[in-house]
């Protein structure tokens, strides 16, 4: 059969044509998906049994992706499957799959899962970014910071304000402070107040200079007063 693209079955690769994929359609695919569901984590098993809607991939495609995603001894195939999750599942289903991948023992799988979250609907992306904010893996942190701008200012700001708190490492906090210094955040009074409070208690804070820099970019009297009052302090 002629084929127009690559489709790989684990442990593959095995090339399949569009005709082959269509031949796997319901009821054959439904039976295969039902069999596959028994091997999936309980939280995901129902995904294999759901019929695709208009905004989701076909059953054969979903079947192949799930097989590749949970074949743990084939990392390249898993990564390729992760990259296609948001294109073939609804955003809600993709969120569940990516959550599971973010708990994977392999750091590469965790990183790729968060990277793929950029294809989620905004509300689902916000949910996932909230859940992984405490991650200590530098790659996860960098990807988190890369994805934050995909949210609206009102969605991103609370997460960035959490990321600048003292329980997070200095590099993460500095990067979050830079984002809070973008024009879309500069006039927000709650953000200014939070920065002032951190700055006033920053005697031994390694991010003290970054906090001062962030305040210096704000035109409010509150920010100016905080900086002015610090001029005579030996710790600043």
PDB file of C-alpha atoms in Angstrom:
ATOM      1  CA  UNK A   1       0.000   0.000   0.000  1.00  0.00           C
ATOM      2  CA  UNK A   2       1.148   3.537  -0.631  1.00  0.00           C
ATOM      3  CA  UNK A   3       1.610   5.769   2.390  1.00  0.00           C
ATOM      4  CA  UNK A   4       1.667   9.524   2.754  1.00  0.00           C
ATOM      5  CA  UNK A   5       3.422   9.782   6.093  1.00  0.00           C
ATOM      6  CA  UNK A   6       5.126   7.832   8.830  1.00  0.00           C
ATOM      7  CA  UNK A   7       3.090   6.097  11.499  1.00  0.00           C
ATOM      8  CA  UNK A   8       5.031   3.977  13.945  1.00  0.00           C
ATOM      9  CA  UNK A   9       3.779   1.134  16.071  1.00  0.00           C
ATOM     10  CA  UNK A  10       5.834   0.262  19.133  1.00  0.00           C
ATOM     11  CA  UNK A  11       8.212  -1.522  19.116  1.00  0.00           C
ATOM     12  CA  UNK A  12       8.314  -0.612  15.382  1.00  0.00           C
ATOM     13  CA  UNK A  13       8.974   1.320  13.413  1.00  0.00           C
ATOM     14  CA  UNK A  14       6.332  -0.059  11.074  1.00  0.00           C
ATOM     15  CA  UNK A  15       5.094   2.153   8.242  1.00  0.00           C
ATOM     16  CA  UNK A  16       1.323   2.213   7.786  1.00  0.00           C
ATOM     17  CA  UNK A  17      -0.745   3.837   5.072  1.00  0.00           C
ATOM     18  CA  UNK A  18      -3.848   5.933   5.625  1.00  0.00           C
ATOM     19  CA  UNK A  19      -5.841   2.991   4.306  1.00  0.00           C
ATOM     20  CA  UNK A  20      -4.347   0.762   6.989  1.00  0.00           C
ATOM     21  CA  UNK A  21      -5.244   3.253   9.668  1.00  0.00           C
ATOM     22  CA  UNK A  22      -8.801   3.548   8.401  1.00  0.00           C
ATOM     23  CA  UNK A  23      -9.067  -0.222   8.427  1.00  0.00           C
ATOM     24  CA  UNK A  24      -8.452  -0.033  12.180  1.00  0.00           C
ATOM     25  CA  UNK A  25     -11.577   2.074  12.703  1.00  0.00           C
ATOM     26  CA  UNK A  26     -14.541   1.056  14.837  1.00  0.00           C
ATOM     27  CA  UNK A  27     -15.379  -1.694  15.759  1.00  0.00           C
ATOM     28  CA  UNK A  28     -11.840  -3.063  15.388  1.00  0.00           C
ATOM     29  CA  UNK A  29     -10.235  -0.022  16.946  1.00  0.00           C
ATOM     30  CA  UNK A  30     -12.755   0.004  19.778  1.00  0.00           C
ATOM     31  CA  UNK A  31     -11.839  -3.571  20.631  1.00  0.00           C
ATOM     32  CA  UNK A  32      -8.139  -2.747  20.522  1.00  0.00           C
ATOM     33  CA  UNK A  33      -8.639   0.325  22.676  1.00  0.00           C
ATOM     34  CA  UNK A  34     -10.621  -1.707  25.200  1.00  0.00           C
ATOM     35  CA  UNK A  35      -7.752  -4.183  25.393  1.00  0.00           C
ATOM     36  CA  UNK A  36      -5.236  -1.379  25.767  1.00  0.00           C
ATOM     37  CA  UNK A  37      -7.237   0.248  28.559  1.00  0.00           C
ATOM     38  CA  UNK A  38      -6.555  -2.723  30.810  1.00  0.00           C
ATOM     39  CA  UNK A  39      -2.838  -1.945  30.673  1.00  0.00           C
ATOM     40  CA  UNK A  40      -3.101   1.803  31.387  1.00  0.00           C
ATOM     41  CA  UNK A  41      -3.069   3.558  34.751  1.00  0.00           C
ATOM     42  CA  UNK A  42      -6.575   3.678  36.188  1.00  0.00           C
ATOM     43  CA  UNK A  43      -6.817   7.456  35.807  1.00  0.00           C
ATOM     44  CA  UNK A  44      -6.210   7.160  32.074  1.00  0.00           C
ATOM     45  CA  UNK A  45      -7.948   3.918  31.173  1.00  0.00           C
ATOM     46  CA  UNK A  46     -11.237   5.665  30.361  1.00  0.00           C
ATOM     47  CA  UNK A  47      -9.484   7.776  27.717  1.00  0.00           C
ATOM     48  CA  UNK A  48      -8.840   4.693  25.632  1.00  0.00           C
ATOM     49  CA  UNK A  49     -12.553   3.919  25.621  1.00  0.00           C
ATOM     50  CA  UNK A  50     -13.879   7.367  24.759  1.00  0.00           C
ATOM     51  CA  UNK A  51     -15.013   8.008  21.226  1.00  0.00           C
ATOM     52  CA  UNK A  52     -13.259  10.899  19.520  1.00  0.00           C
ATOM     53  CA  UNK A  53     -15.158  14.142  19.057  1.00  0.00           C
ATOM     54  CA  UNK A  54     -14.789  16.583  16.226  1.00  0.00           C
ATOM     55  CA  UNK A  55     -11.830  18.278  17.950  1.00  0.00           C
ATOM     56  CA  UNK A  56      -9.924  15.085  18.658  1.00  0.00           C
ATOM     57  CA  UNK A  57      -7.812  12.695  16.632  1.00  0.00           C
ATOM     58  CA  UNK A  58      -9.220   9.489  15.182  1.00  0.00           C
ATOM     59  CA  UNK A  59      -9.401   6.336  17.261  1.00  0.00           C
ATOM     60  CA  UNK A  60      -6.506   4.672  15.399  1.00  0.00           C
ATOM     61  CA  UNK A  61      -4.284   7.675  16.021  1.00  0.00           C
ATOM     62  CA  UNK A  62      -5.224   7.791  19.699  1.00  0.00           C
ATOM     63  CA  UNK A  63      -4.533   4.083  19.977  1.00  0.00           C
ATOM     64  CA  UNK A  64      -1.068   4.435  18.472  1.00  0.00           C
ATOM     65  CA  UNK A  65      -0.185   7.411  20.634  1.00  0.00           C
ATOM     66  CA  UNK A  66      -1.265   5.702  23.826  1.00  0.00           C
ATOM     67  CA  UNK A  67       0.721   2.589  22.929  1.00  0.00           C
ATOM     68  CA  UNK A  68       3.833   4.646  22.280  1.00  0.00           C
ATOM     69  CA  UNK A  69       3.320   6.870  25.297  1.00  0.00           C
ATOM     70  CA  UNK A  70       3.259   4.005  27.776  1.00  0.00           C
ATOM     71  CA  UNK A  71       5.930   1.815  26.210  1.00  0.00           C
ATOM     72  CA  UNK A  72       8.492   2.776  28.829  1.00  0.00           C
ATOM     73  CA  UNK A  73      11.520   1.119  27.230  1.00  0.00           C
ATOM     74  CA  UNK A  74      11.274   3.216  24.045  1.00  0.00           C
ATOM     75  CA  UNK A  75      12.032   6.822  25.018  1.00  0.00           C
ATOM     76  CA  UNK A  76      12.172   8.312  21.476  1.00  0.00           C
ATOM     77  CA  UNK A  77       8.725   6.898  20.717  1.00  0.00           C
ATOM     78  CA  UNK A  78       7.350   8.259  23.985  1.00  0.00           C
ATOM     79  CA  UNK A  79       8.738  11.723  23.255  1.00  0.00           C
ATOM     80  CA  UNK A  80       7.213  11.694  19.779  1.00  0.00           C
ATOM     81  CA  UNK A  81       3.860  10.682  21.266  1.00  0.00           C
ATOM     82  CA  UNK A  82       4.008  13.433  23.884  1.00  0.00           C
ATOM     83  CA  UNK A  83       4.577  16.013  21.159  1.00  0.00           C
ATOM     84  CA  UNK A  84       1.320  14.939  19.470  1.00  0.00           C
ATOM     85  CA  UNK A  85      -0.926  14.677  22.537  1.00  0.00           C
ATOM     86  CA  UNK A  86      -2.529  18.106  22.327  1.00  0.00           C
ATOM     87  CA  UNK A  87      -3.163  17.674  18.600  1.00  0.00           C
ATOM     88  CA  UNK A  88      -5.097  14.436  18.973  1.00  0.00           C
ATOM     89  CA  UNK A  89      -6.871  14.598  22.340  1.00  0.00           C
ATOM     90  CA  UNK A  90      -9.187  17.182  23.792  1.00  0.00           C
ATOM     91  CA  UNK A  91      -7.448  19.704  26.034  1.00  0.00           C
ATOM     92  CA  UNK A  92      -8.944  18.099  29.142  1.00  0.00           C
ATOM     93  CA  UNK A  93      -7.760  14.637  28.141  1.00  0.00           C
ATOM     94  CA  UNK A  94      -4.337  15.981  27.171  1.00  0.00           C
ATOM     95  CA  UNK A  95      -4.064  17.619  30.586  1.00  0.00           C
ATOM     96  CA  UNK A  96      -4.594  14.257  32.283  1.00  0.00           C
ATOM     97  CA  UNK A  97      -2.036  12.537  30.063  1.00  0.00           C
ATOM     98  CA  UNK A  98       0.573  15.256  30.572  1.00  0.00           C
ATOM     99  CA  UNK A  99      -0.005  15.190  34.331  1.00  0.00           C
ATOM    100  CA  UNK A 100       0.824  11.498  34.342  1.00  0.00           C
ATOM    101  CA  UNK A 101       3.940  12.101  32.253  1.00  0.00           C
ATOM    102  CA  UNK A 102       5.046  14.810  34.699  1.00  0.00           C
ATOM    103  CA  UNK A 103       5.158  12.139  37.390  1.00  0.00           C
ATOM    104  CA  UNK A 104       7.323   9.870  35.251  1.00  0.00           C
ATOM    105  CA  UNK A 105      10.683   8.824  36.776  1.00  0.00           C
ATOM    106  CA  UNK A 106      12.490   9.821  33.577  1.00  0.00           C
ATOM    107  CA  UNK A 107      13.417  13.555  33.707  1.00  0.00           C
ATOM    108  CA  UNK A 108      13.367  13.835  29.917  1.00  0.00           C
ATOM    109  CA  UNK A 109       9.757  12.630  29.798  1.00  0.00           C
ATOM    110  CA  UNK A 110       8.797  15.107  32.521  1.00  0.00           C
ATOM    111  CA  UNK A 111      10.433  17.967  30.646  1.00  0.00           C
ATOM    112  CA  UNK A 112       8.868  17.044  27.302  1.00  0.00           C
ATOM    113  CA  UNK A 113       5.456  16.766  28.945  1.00  0.00           C
ATOM    114  CA  UNK A 114       5.620  20.305  30.300  1.00  0.00           C
ATOM    115  CA  UNK A 115       6.943  21.589  27.000  1.00  0.00           C
ATOM    116  CA  UNK A 116       3.956  20.022  25.213  1.00  0.00           C
ATOM    117  CA  UNK A 117       1.594  21.799  27.609  1.00  0.00           C
ATOM    118  CA  UNK A 118       1.923  24.868  25.424  1.00  0.00           C
ATOM    119  CA  UNK A 119      -0.689  23.275  23.177  1.00  0.00           C
ATOM    120  CA  UNK A 120      -3.325  23.131  25.918  1.00  0.00           C
ATOM    121  CA  UNK A 121      -6.204  25.534  26.184  1.00  0.00           C
ATOM    122  CA  UNK A 122      -5.301  28.484  28.399  1.00  0.00           C
ATOM    123  CA  UNK A 123      -7.307  27.364  31.432  1.00  0.00           C
ATOM    124  CA  UNK A 124      -5.735  23.898  31.358  1.00  0.00           C
ATOM    125  CA  UNK A 125      -2.262  25.361  30.895  1.00  0.00           C
ATOM    126  CA  UNK A 126      -2.829  27.601  33.903  1.00  0.00           C
ATOM    127  CA  UNK A 127      -3.859  24.566  35.959  1.00  0.00           C
ATOM    128  CA  UNK A 128      -0.736  22.634  35.004  1.00  0.00           C
ATOM    129  CA  UNK A 129       1.613  25.566  35.631  1.00  0.00           C
ATOM    130  CA  UNK A 130       0.134  25.933  39.121  1.00  0.00           C
ATOM    131  CA  UNK A 131       0.777  22.271  39.817  1.00  0.00           C
ATOM    132  CA  UNK A 132       4.431  22.218  38.721  1.00  0.00           C
ATOM    133  CA  UNK A 133       5.519  25.561  40.157  1.00  0.00           C
ATOM    134  CA  UNK A 134       7.419  23.904  43.002  1.00  0.00           C
ATOM    135  CA  UNK A 135       9.566  21.733  40.717  1.00  0.00           C
ATOM    136  CA  UNK A 136      13.309  21.995  41.367  1.00  0.00           C
ATOM    137  CA  UNK A 137      14.509  20.659  38.004  1.00  0.00           C
ATOM    138  CA  UNK A 138      16.137  23.637  36.211  1.00  0.00           C
ATOM    139  CA  UNK A 139      14.784  22.473  32.831  1.00  0.00           C
ATOM    140  CA  UNK A 140      11.256  22.374  34.228  1.00  0.00           C
ATOM    141  CA  UNK A 141      11.715  25.842  35.692  1.00  0.00           C
ATOM    142  CA  UNK A 142      12.985  27.274  32.410  1.00  0.00           C
ATOM    143  CA  UNK A 143      10.095  25.744  30.497  1.00  0.00           C
ATOM    144  CA  UNK A 144       7.649  27.024  33.120  1.00  0.00           C
ATOM    145  CA  UNK A 145       8.974  30.554  32.590  1.00  0.00           C
ATOM    146  CA  UNK A 146       8.765  30.116  28.819  1.00  0.00           C
ATOM    147  CA  UNK A 147       5.100  29.081  29.021  1.00  0.00           C
ATOM    148  CA  UNK A 148       3.910  31.772  31.444  1.00  0.00           C
ATOM    149  CA  UNK A 149       3.573  34.428  28.686  1.00  0.00           C
ATOM    150  CA  UNK A 150       0.977  32.225  26.983  1.00  0.00           C
ATOM    151  CA  UNK A 151      -1.392  33.136  29.833  1.00  0.00           C
ATOM    152  CA  UNK A 152      -3.199  36.422  30.123  1.00  0.00           C
ATOM    153  CA  UNK A 153      -1.693  39.006  32.471  1.00  0.00           C
ATOM    154  CA  UNK A 154      -4.387  38.308  35.069  1.00  0.00           C
ATOM    155  CA  UNK A 155      -3.684  34.567  34.915  1.00  0.00           C
ATOM    156  CA  UNK A 156       0.095  34.871  34.920  1.00  0.00           C
ATOM    157  CA  UNK A 157       0.491  37.497  37.635  1.00  0.00           C
ATOM    158  CA  UNK A 158      -0.595  35.356  40.639  1.00  0.00           C
ATOM    159  CA  UNK A 159       1.733  32.569  39.528  1.00  0.00           C
ATOM    160  CA  UNK A 160       4.661  34.953  39.086  1.00  0.00           C
ATOM    161  CA  UNK A 161       3.987  36.473  42.510  1.00  0.00           C
ATOM    162  CA  UNK A 162       4.222  32.987  43.989  1.00  0.00           C
ATOM    163  CA  UNK A 163       7.433  32.319  42.080  1.00  0.00           C
ATOM    164  CA  UNK A 164       9.213  35.338  43.635  1.00  0.00           C
ATOM    165  CA  UNK A 165       8.645  34.182  47.214  1.00  0.00           C
ATOM    166  CA  UNK A 166      11.661  33.214  49.289  1.00  0.00           C
ATOM    167  CA  UNK A 167      11.004  29.458  49.221  1.00  0.00           C
ATOM    168  CA  UNK A 168      12.024  29.367  45.564  1.00  0.00           C
ATOM    169  CA  UNK A 169      15.620  29.479  44.354  1.00  0.00           C
ATOM    170  CA  UNK A 170      17.240  32.785  43.472  1.00  0.00           C
ATOM    171  CA  UNK A 171      17.496  32.193  39.723  1.00  0.00           C
ATOM    172  CA  UNK A 172      13.795  31.307  39.452  1.00  0.00           C
ATOM    173  CA  UNK A 173      12.862  34.374  41.499  1.00  0.00           C
ATOM    174  CA  UNK A 174      15.016  36.719  39.416  1.00  0.00           C
ATOM    175  CA  UNK A 175      13.499  35.424  36.191  1.00  0.00           C
ATOM    176  CA  UNK A 176       9.978  35.836  37.587  1.00  0.00           C
ATOM    177  CA  UNK A 177      10.817  39.380  38.715  1.00  0.00           C
ATOM    178  CA  UNK A 178      11.916  40.214  35.181  1.00  0.00           C
ATOM    179  CA  UNK A 179       8.575  39.048  33.852  1.00  0.00           C
ATOM    180  CA  UNK A 180       6.731  41.081  36.482  1.00  0.00           C
ATOM    181  CA  UNK A 181       8.673  44.089  35.203  1.00  0.00           C
ATOM    182  CA  UNK A 182       7.114  43.846  31.756  1.00  0.00           C
ATOM    183  CA  UNK A 183       4.775  46.745  30.852  1.00  0.00           C
ATOM    184  CA  UNK A 184       1.610  44.641  31.269  1.00  0.00           C
ATOM    185  CA  UNK A 185       2.367  44.210  34.996  1.00  0.00           C
ATOM    186  CA  UNK A 186       3.928  47.543  35.967  1.00  0.00           C
ATOM    187  CA  UNK A 187       0.722  49.346  36.898  1.00  0.00           C
ATOM    188  CA  UNK A 188      -0.731  46.550  39.008  1.00  0.00           C
ATOM    189  CA  UNK A 189      -0.955  47.831  42.594  1.00  0.00           C
ATOM    190  CA  UNK A 190      -1.140  44.404  44.239  1.00  0.00           C
ATOM    191  CA  UNK A 191       2.101  43.414  42.547  1.00  0.00           C
ATOM    192  CA  UNK A 192       3.781  46.620  43.703  1.00  0.00           C
ATOM    193  CA  UNK A 193       2.661  46.014  47.289  1.00  0.00           C
ATOM    194  CA  UNK A 194       3.967  42.440  47.201  1.00  0.00           C
ATOM    195  CA  UNK A 195       7.332  43.620  45.868  1.00  0.00           C
ATOM    196  CA  UNK A 196       7.584  46.305  48.556  1.00  0.00           C
ATOM    197  CA  UNK A 197       6.876  43.796  51.323  1.00  0.00           C
ATOM    198  CA  UNK A 198       9.550  41.432  50.035  1.00  0.00           C
ATOM    199  CA  UNK A 199      12.035  44.268  49.604  1.00  0.00           C
ATOM    200  CA  UNK A 200      11.480  45.572  53.123  1.00  0.00           C
ATOM    201  CA  UNK A 201      12.348  42.125  54.490  1.00  0.00           C
ATOM    202  CA  UNK A 202      15.241  41.446  52.145  1.00  0.00           C
ATOM    203  CA  UNK A 203      18.181  42.074  54.494  1.00  0.00           C
ATOM    204  CA  UNK A 204      19.716  38.661  53.782  1.00  0.00           C
ATOM    205  CA  UNK A 205      17.804  37.903  50.589  1.00  0.00           C
ATOM    206  CA  UNK A 206      20.045  36.967  47.619  1.00  0.00           C
ATOM    207  CA  UNK A 207      17.380  38.439  45.327  1.00  0.00           C
ATOM    208  CA  UNK A 208      17.492  41.833  47.062  1.00  0.00           C
ATOM    209  CA  UNK A 209      19.068  43.665  44.133  1.00  0.00           C
ATOM    210  CA  UNK A 210      16.587  42.114  41.710  1.00  0.00           C
ATOM    211  CA  UNK A 211      13.736  43.270  43.949  1.00  0.00           C
ATOM    212  CA  UNK A 212      15.171  46.807  44.032  1.00  0.00           C
ATOM    213  CA  UNK A 213      15.510  46.789  40.253  1.00  0.00           C
ATOM    214  CA  UNK A 214      11.913  45.647  39.824  1.00  0.00           C
ATOM    215  CA  UNK A 215      10.694  48.421  42.132  1.00  0.00           C
ATOM    216  CA  UNK A 216      12.771  51.048  40.337  1.00  0.00           C
ATOM    217  CA  UNK A 217      10.836  50.372  37.131  1.00  0.00           C
ATOM    218  CA  UNK A 218       7.519  51.228  38.797  1.00  0.00           C
ATOM    219  CA  UNK A 219       6.276  54.789  38.838  1.00  0.00           C
ATOM    220  CA  UNK A 220       3.968  54.534  41.850  1.00  0.00           C
ATOM    221  CA  UNK A 221       4.647  56.515  45.012  1.00  0.00           C
ATOM    222  CA  UNK A 222       4.618  53.287  47.018  1.00  0.00           C
ATOM    223  CA  UNK A 223       7.559  51.894  45.040  1.00  0.00           C
ATOM    224  CA  UNK A 224       9.435  55.184  45.228  1.00  0.00           C
ATOM    225  CA  UNK A 225       8.942  55.441  48.995  1.00  0.00           C
ATOM    226  CA  UNK A 226      10.253  51.920  49.545  1.00  0.00           C
ATOM    227  CA  UNK A 227      13.425  52.684  47.607  1.00  0.00           C
ATOM    228  CA  UNK A 228      13.890  56.104  49.215  1.00  0.00           C
ATOM    229  CA  UNK A 229      13.580  54.709  52.730  1.00  0.00           C
ATOM    230  CA  UNK A 230      16.274  52.170  51.959  1.00  0.00           C
ATOM    231  CA  UNK A 231      18.913  54.756  51.036  1.00  0.00           C
ATOM    232  CA  UNK A 232      20.268  55.072  54.548  1.00  0.00           C
ATOM    233  CA  UNK A 233      20.314  51.376  55.275  1.00  0.00           C
ATOM    234  CA  UNK A 234      23.690  49.712  55.391  1.00  0.00           C
ATOM    235  CA  UNK A 235      22.238  46.371  54.275  1.00  0.00           C
ATOM    236  CA  UNK A 236      21.029  47.691  50.896  1.00  0.00           C
TER     237      UNK A 236
END
